[in-house]
Coordinates of C-alpha atoms and ligand atoms in Angstrom, one line a residue:
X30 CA 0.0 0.0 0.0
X31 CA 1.2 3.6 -0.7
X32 CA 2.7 4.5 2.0
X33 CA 1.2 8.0 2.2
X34 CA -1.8 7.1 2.5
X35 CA -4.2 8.0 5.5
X36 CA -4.6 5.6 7.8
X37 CA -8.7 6.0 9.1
X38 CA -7.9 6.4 13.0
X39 CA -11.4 4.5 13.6
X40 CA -12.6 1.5 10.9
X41 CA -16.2 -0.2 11.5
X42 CA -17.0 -3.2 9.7
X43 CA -20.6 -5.2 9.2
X44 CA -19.4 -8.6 8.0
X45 CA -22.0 -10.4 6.2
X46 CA -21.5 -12.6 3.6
X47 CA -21.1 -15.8 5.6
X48 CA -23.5 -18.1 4.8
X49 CA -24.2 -16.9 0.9
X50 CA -20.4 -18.1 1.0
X51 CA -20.9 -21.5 2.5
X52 CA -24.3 -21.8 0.5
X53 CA -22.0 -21.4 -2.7
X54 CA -19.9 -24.5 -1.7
X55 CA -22.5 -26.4 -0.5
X56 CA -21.8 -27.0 3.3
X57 CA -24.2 -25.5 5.9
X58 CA -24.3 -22.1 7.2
X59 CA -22.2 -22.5 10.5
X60 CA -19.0 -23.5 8.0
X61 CA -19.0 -20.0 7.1
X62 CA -19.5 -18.5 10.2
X63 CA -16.7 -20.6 11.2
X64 CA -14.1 -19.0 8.2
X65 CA -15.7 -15.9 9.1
X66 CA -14.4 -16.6 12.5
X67 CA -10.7 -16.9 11.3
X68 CA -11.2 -14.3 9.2
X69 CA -12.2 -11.9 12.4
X70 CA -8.6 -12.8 13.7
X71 CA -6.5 -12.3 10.8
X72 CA -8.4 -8.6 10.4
X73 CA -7.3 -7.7 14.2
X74 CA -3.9 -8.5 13.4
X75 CA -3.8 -7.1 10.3
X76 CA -5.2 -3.8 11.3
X77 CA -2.7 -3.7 14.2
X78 CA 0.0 -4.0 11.8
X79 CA -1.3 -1.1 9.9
X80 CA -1.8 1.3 12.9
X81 CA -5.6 1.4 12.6
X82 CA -6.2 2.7 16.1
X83 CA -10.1 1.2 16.4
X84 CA -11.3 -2.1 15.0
X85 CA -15.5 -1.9 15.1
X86 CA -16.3 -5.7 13.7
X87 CA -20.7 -6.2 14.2
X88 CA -20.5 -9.9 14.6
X89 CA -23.9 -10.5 16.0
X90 CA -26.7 -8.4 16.5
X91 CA -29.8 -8.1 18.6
X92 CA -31.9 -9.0 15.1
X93 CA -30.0 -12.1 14.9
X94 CA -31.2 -14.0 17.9
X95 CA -34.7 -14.7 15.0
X96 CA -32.6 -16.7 13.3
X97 CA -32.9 -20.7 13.4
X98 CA -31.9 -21.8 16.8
X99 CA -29.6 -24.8 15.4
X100 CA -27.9 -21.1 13.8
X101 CA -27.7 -19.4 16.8
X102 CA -26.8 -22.6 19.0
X103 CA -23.5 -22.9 16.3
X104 CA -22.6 -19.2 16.6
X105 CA -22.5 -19.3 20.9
X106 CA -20.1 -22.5 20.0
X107 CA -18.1 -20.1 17.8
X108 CA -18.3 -17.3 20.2
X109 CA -16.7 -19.7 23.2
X110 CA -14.2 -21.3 21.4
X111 CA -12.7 -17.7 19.5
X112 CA -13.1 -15.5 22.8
X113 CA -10.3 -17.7 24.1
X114 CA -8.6 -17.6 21.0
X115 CA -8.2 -14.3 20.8
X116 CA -7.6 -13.4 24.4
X117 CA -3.9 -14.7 22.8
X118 CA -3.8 -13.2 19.9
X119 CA -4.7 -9.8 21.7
X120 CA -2.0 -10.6 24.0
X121 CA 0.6 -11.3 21.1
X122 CA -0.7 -8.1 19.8
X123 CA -0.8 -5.6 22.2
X124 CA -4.3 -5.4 21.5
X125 CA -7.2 -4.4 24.1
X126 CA -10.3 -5.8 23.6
X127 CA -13.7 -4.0 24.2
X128 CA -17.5 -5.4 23.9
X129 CA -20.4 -3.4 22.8
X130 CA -23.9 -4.5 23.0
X131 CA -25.9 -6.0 25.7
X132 CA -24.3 -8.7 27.5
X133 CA -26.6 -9.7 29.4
X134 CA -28.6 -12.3 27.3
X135 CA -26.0 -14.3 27.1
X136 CA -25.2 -17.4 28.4
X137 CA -23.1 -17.0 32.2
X138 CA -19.4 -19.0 30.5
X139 CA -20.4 -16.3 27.7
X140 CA -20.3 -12.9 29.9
X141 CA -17.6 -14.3 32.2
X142 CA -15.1 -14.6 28.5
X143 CA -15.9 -11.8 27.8
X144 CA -15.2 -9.8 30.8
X145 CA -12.2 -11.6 30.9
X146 CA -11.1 -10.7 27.7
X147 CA -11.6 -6.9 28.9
X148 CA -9.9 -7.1 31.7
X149 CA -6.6 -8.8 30.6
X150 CA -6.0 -6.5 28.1
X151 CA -7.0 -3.3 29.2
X152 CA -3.4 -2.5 30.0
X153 CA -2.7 -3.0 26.2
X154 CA -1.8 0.1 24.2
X155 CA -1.9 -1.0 20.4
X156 CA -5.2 -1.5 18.7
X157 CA -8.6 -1.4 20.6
X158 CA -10.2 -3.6 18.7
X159 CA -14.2 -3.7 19.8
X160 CA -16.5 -6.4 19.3
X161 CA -20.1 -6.0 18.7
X162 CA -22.3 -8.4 19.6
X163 CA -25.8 -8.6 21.2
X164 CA -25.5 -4.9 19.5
X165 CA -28.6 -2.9 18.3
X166 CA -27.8 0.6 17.9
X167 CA -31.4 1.4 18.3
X168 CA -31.5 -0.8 21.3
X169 CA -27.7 1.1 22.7
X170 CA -29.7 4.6 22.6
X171 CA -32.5 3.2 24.4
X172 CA -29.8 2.0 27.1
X173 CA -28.3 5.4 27.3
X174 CA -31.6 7.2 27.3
X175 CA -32.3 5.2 30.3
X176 CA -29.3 6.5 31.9
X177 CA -29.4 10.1 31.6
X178 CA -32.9 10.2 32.7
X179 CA -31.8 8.3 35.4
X180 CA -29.3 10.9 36.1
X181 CA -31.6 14.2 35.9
X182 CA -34.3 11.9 38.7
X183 CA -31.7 11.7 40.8
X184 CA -31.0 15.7 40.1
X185 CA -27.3 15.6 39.0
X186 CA -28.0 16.4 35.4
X187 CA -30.5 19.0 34.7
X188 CA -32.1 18.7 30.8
X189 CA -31.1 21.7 29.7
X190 CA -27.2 20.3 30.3
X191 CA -27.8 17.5 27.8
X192 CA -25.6 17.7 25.2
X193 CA -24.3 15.7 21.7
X194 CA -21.1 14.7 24.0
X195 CA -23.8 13.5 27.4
X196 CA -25.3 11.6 24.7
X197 CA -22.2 10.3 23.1
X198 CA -20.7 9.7 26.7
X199 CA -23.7 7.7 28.0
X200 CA -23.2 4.8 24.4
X201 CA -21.6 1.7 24.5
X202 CA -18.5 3.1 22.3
X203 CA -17.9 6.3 25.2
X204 CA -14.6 7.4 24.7
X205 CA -14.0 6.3 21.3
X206 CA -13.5 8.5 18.4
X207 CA -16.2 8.2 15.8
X208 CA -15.7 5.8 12.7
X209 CA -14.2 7.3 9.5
X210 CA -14.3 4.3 7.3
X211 CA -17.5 2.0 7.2
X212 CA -16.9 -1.3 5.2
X213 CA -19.7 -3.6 4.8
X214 CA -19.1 -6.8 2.9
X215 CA -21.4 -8.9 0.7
X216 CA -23.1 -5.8 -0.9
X217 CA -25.9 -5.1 0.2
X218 CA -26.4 -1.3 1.2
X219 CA -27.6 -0.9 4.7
X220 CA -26.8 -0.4 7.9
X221 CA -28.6 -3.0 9.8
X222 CA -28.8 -0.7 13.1
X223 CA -25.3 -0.9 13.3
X224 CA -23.6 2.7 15.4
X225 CA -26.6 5.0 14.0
X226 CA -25.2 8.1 15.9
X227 CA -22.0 7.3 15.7
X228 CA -21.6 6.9 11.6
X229 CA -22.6 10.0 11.3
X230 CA -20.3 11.3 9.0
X231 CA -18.1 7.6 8.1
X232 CA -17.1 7.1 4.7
X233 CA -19.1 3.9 3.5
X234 CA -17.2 1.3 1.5
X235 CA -19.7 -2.0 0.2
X236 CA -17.8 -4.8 -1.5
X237 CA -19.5 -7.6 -3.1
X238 CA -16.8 -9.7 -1.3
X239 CA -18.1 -12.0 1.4
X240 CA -16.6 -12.0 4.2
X241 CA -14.8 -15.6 4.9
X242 CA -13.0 -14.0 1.7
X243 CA -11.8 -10.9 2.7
X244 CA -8.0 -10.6 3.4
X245 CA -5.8 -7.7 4.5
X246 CA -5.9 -6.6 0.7
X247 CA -9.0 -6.3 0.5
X248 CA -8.4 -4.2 3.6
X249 CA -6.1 -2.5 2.0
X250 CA -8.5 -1.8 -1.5
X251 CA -11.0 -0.3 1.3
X252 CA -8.2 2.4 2.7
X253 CA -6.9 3.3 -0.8
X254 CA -10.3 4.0 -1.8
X255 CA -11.0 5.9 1.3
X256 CA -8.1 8.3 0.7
X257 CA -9.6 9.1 -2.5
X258 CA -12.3 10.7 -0.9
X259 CA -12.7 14.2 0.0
X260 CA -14.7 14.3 3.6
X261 CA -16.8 16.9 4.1
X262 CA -18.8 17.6 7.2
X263 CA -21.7 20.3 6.8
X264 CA -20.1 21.2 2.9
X265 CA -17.0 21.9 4.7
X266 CA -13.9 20.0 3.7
X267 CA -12.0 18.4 6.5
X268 CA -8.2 18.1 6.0
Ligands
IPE315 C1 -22.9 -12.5 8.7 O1 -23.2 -13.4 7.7 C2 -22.7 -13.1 10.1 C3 -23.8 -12.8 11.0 C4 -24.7 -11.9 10.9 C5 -23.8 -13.5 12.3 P1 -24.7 -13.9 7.4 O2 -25.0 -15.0 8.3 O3 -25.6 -12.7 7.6 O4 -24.5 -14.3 5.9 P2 -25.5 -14.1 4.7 O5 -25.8 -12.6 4.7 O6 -26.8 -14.9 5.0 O7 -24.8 -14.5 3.5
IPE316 C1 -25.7 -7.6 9.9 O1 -25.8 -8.7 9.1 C2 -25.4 -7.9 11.3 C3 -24.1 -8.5 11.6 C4 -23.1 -8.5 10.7 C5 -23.9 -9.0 12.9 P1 -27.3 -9.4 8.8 O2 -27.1 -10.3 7.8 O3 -27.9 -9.8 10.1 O4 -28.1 -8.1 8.4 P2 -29.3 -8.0 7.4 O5 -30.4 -8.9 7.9 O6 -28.8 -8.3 6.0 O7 -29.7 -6.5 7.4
MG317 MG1 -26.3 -11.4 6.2

């Protein structure tokens, strides 16, 4: 890649794709949610080695619990075996790890991997890459809506003092600056409640790649094509 190219501080990622792919060769729908699976882990490192400060990957959303439950049933298997797997590869990686979404539905092993895999690296300093799953960004604004109403009954926020940043500060993704670089794979053109307030202004990128294909080039093609871009925010152009 050229090396003077911008690298997007914040990239967000829908993955979709994964059992179209499977579909195509035949084998059931978990196969590709297991490549998709390897594929997650080869992104994180791959994004760490190009100094992409925040990783955003949707891998499950509060939608998807409709699905079949034989589908669902595969993808907790998935979850529990790759949260351990990549508590190591966040390790090798100087990664931190960070979940949005609701945690609570899931199962007790499920929360207690996942809190692990926040804690041990929230010393890291590289990559912060977040995982989204149980996510609804609808549902994430209803949580922090909750909160700051909470806040002004108890009388240490008035209305008046609510701001864009109270609202930012009281979402899952608090602290975090806001995606610049939305990729969705497998084409299709939505966002699937996936960070309503907080894509804002990303730059969206859809390839008809699915996603147990994408590869760091691929990664790569999304950046180059992103630096062709000229951002504007309000008609203004943003150097
Ligand atoms: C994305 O792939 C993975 C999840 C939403 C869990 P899909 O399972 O949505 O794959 P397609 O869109 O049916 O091909
Ligand atoms: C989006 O994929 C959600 C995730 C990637 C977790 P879906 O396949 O569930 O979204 P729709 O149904 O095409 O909008
Ligand atoms: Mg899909």
């Amino acid at each position: 890649m050229d090396e003077n190219f911008t690298i997007p501080k914040h990239v967000a990622i829908i993955l979709d794709g994964n059992g179209r792919w499977a579909k195509l060769r035949g084998l059931p729908r978990s196969m590709g949610h297991k490549e998709g699976c390897k594929v997650v882990e080869q992104t994180v490192e791959d994004a760490a080695r190009l100094g992409i400060e925040y990783l955003t990957v949707y891998g499950f959303s509060t939608e998807n619990w409709k699905r079949d439950a034989e589908e669902v049933g595969a993808l907790m298997m998935l979850f529990r075996y790759y949260m351990k797997r990549l508590l190591g590869i966040a390790k090798e990686n100087n990664v931190r790890v960070r979940m949005i979404g609701d945690r609570s539905r899931f199962d007790e092993d499920i929360i207690e991997g996942l809190n692990a895999l926040e804690d041990e690296t929230a010393m890291n300093t590289g990559l912060t890459f977040v995982i989204a799953v149980n996510y609804g960004a609808r549902d994430e604004i209803r949580r922090a809506v909750t909160k700051i109403a909470e806040e002004v009954r108890e009388g240490t926020l008035a209305p008046e003092e609510i701001t864009e940043k109270t609202i930012s500060d009281h979402l899952d993704t608090a602290g975090m600056p806001d995606p610049d670089l939305l990729i969705r794979t497998g084409s299709e053109m939505r966002l699937s409640n996936y960070l309503l307030w907080q894509n804002a202004y990303a730059e969206f990128y859809v390839t008809d790649v699915l996603w147990p294909d994408f590869n760091r080039a691929e990664l790569e093609k999304a950046i180059e094509n992103y630096n062709g871009r000229e951002r504007r925010f309000g008609g203004v152009i943003k150097k």
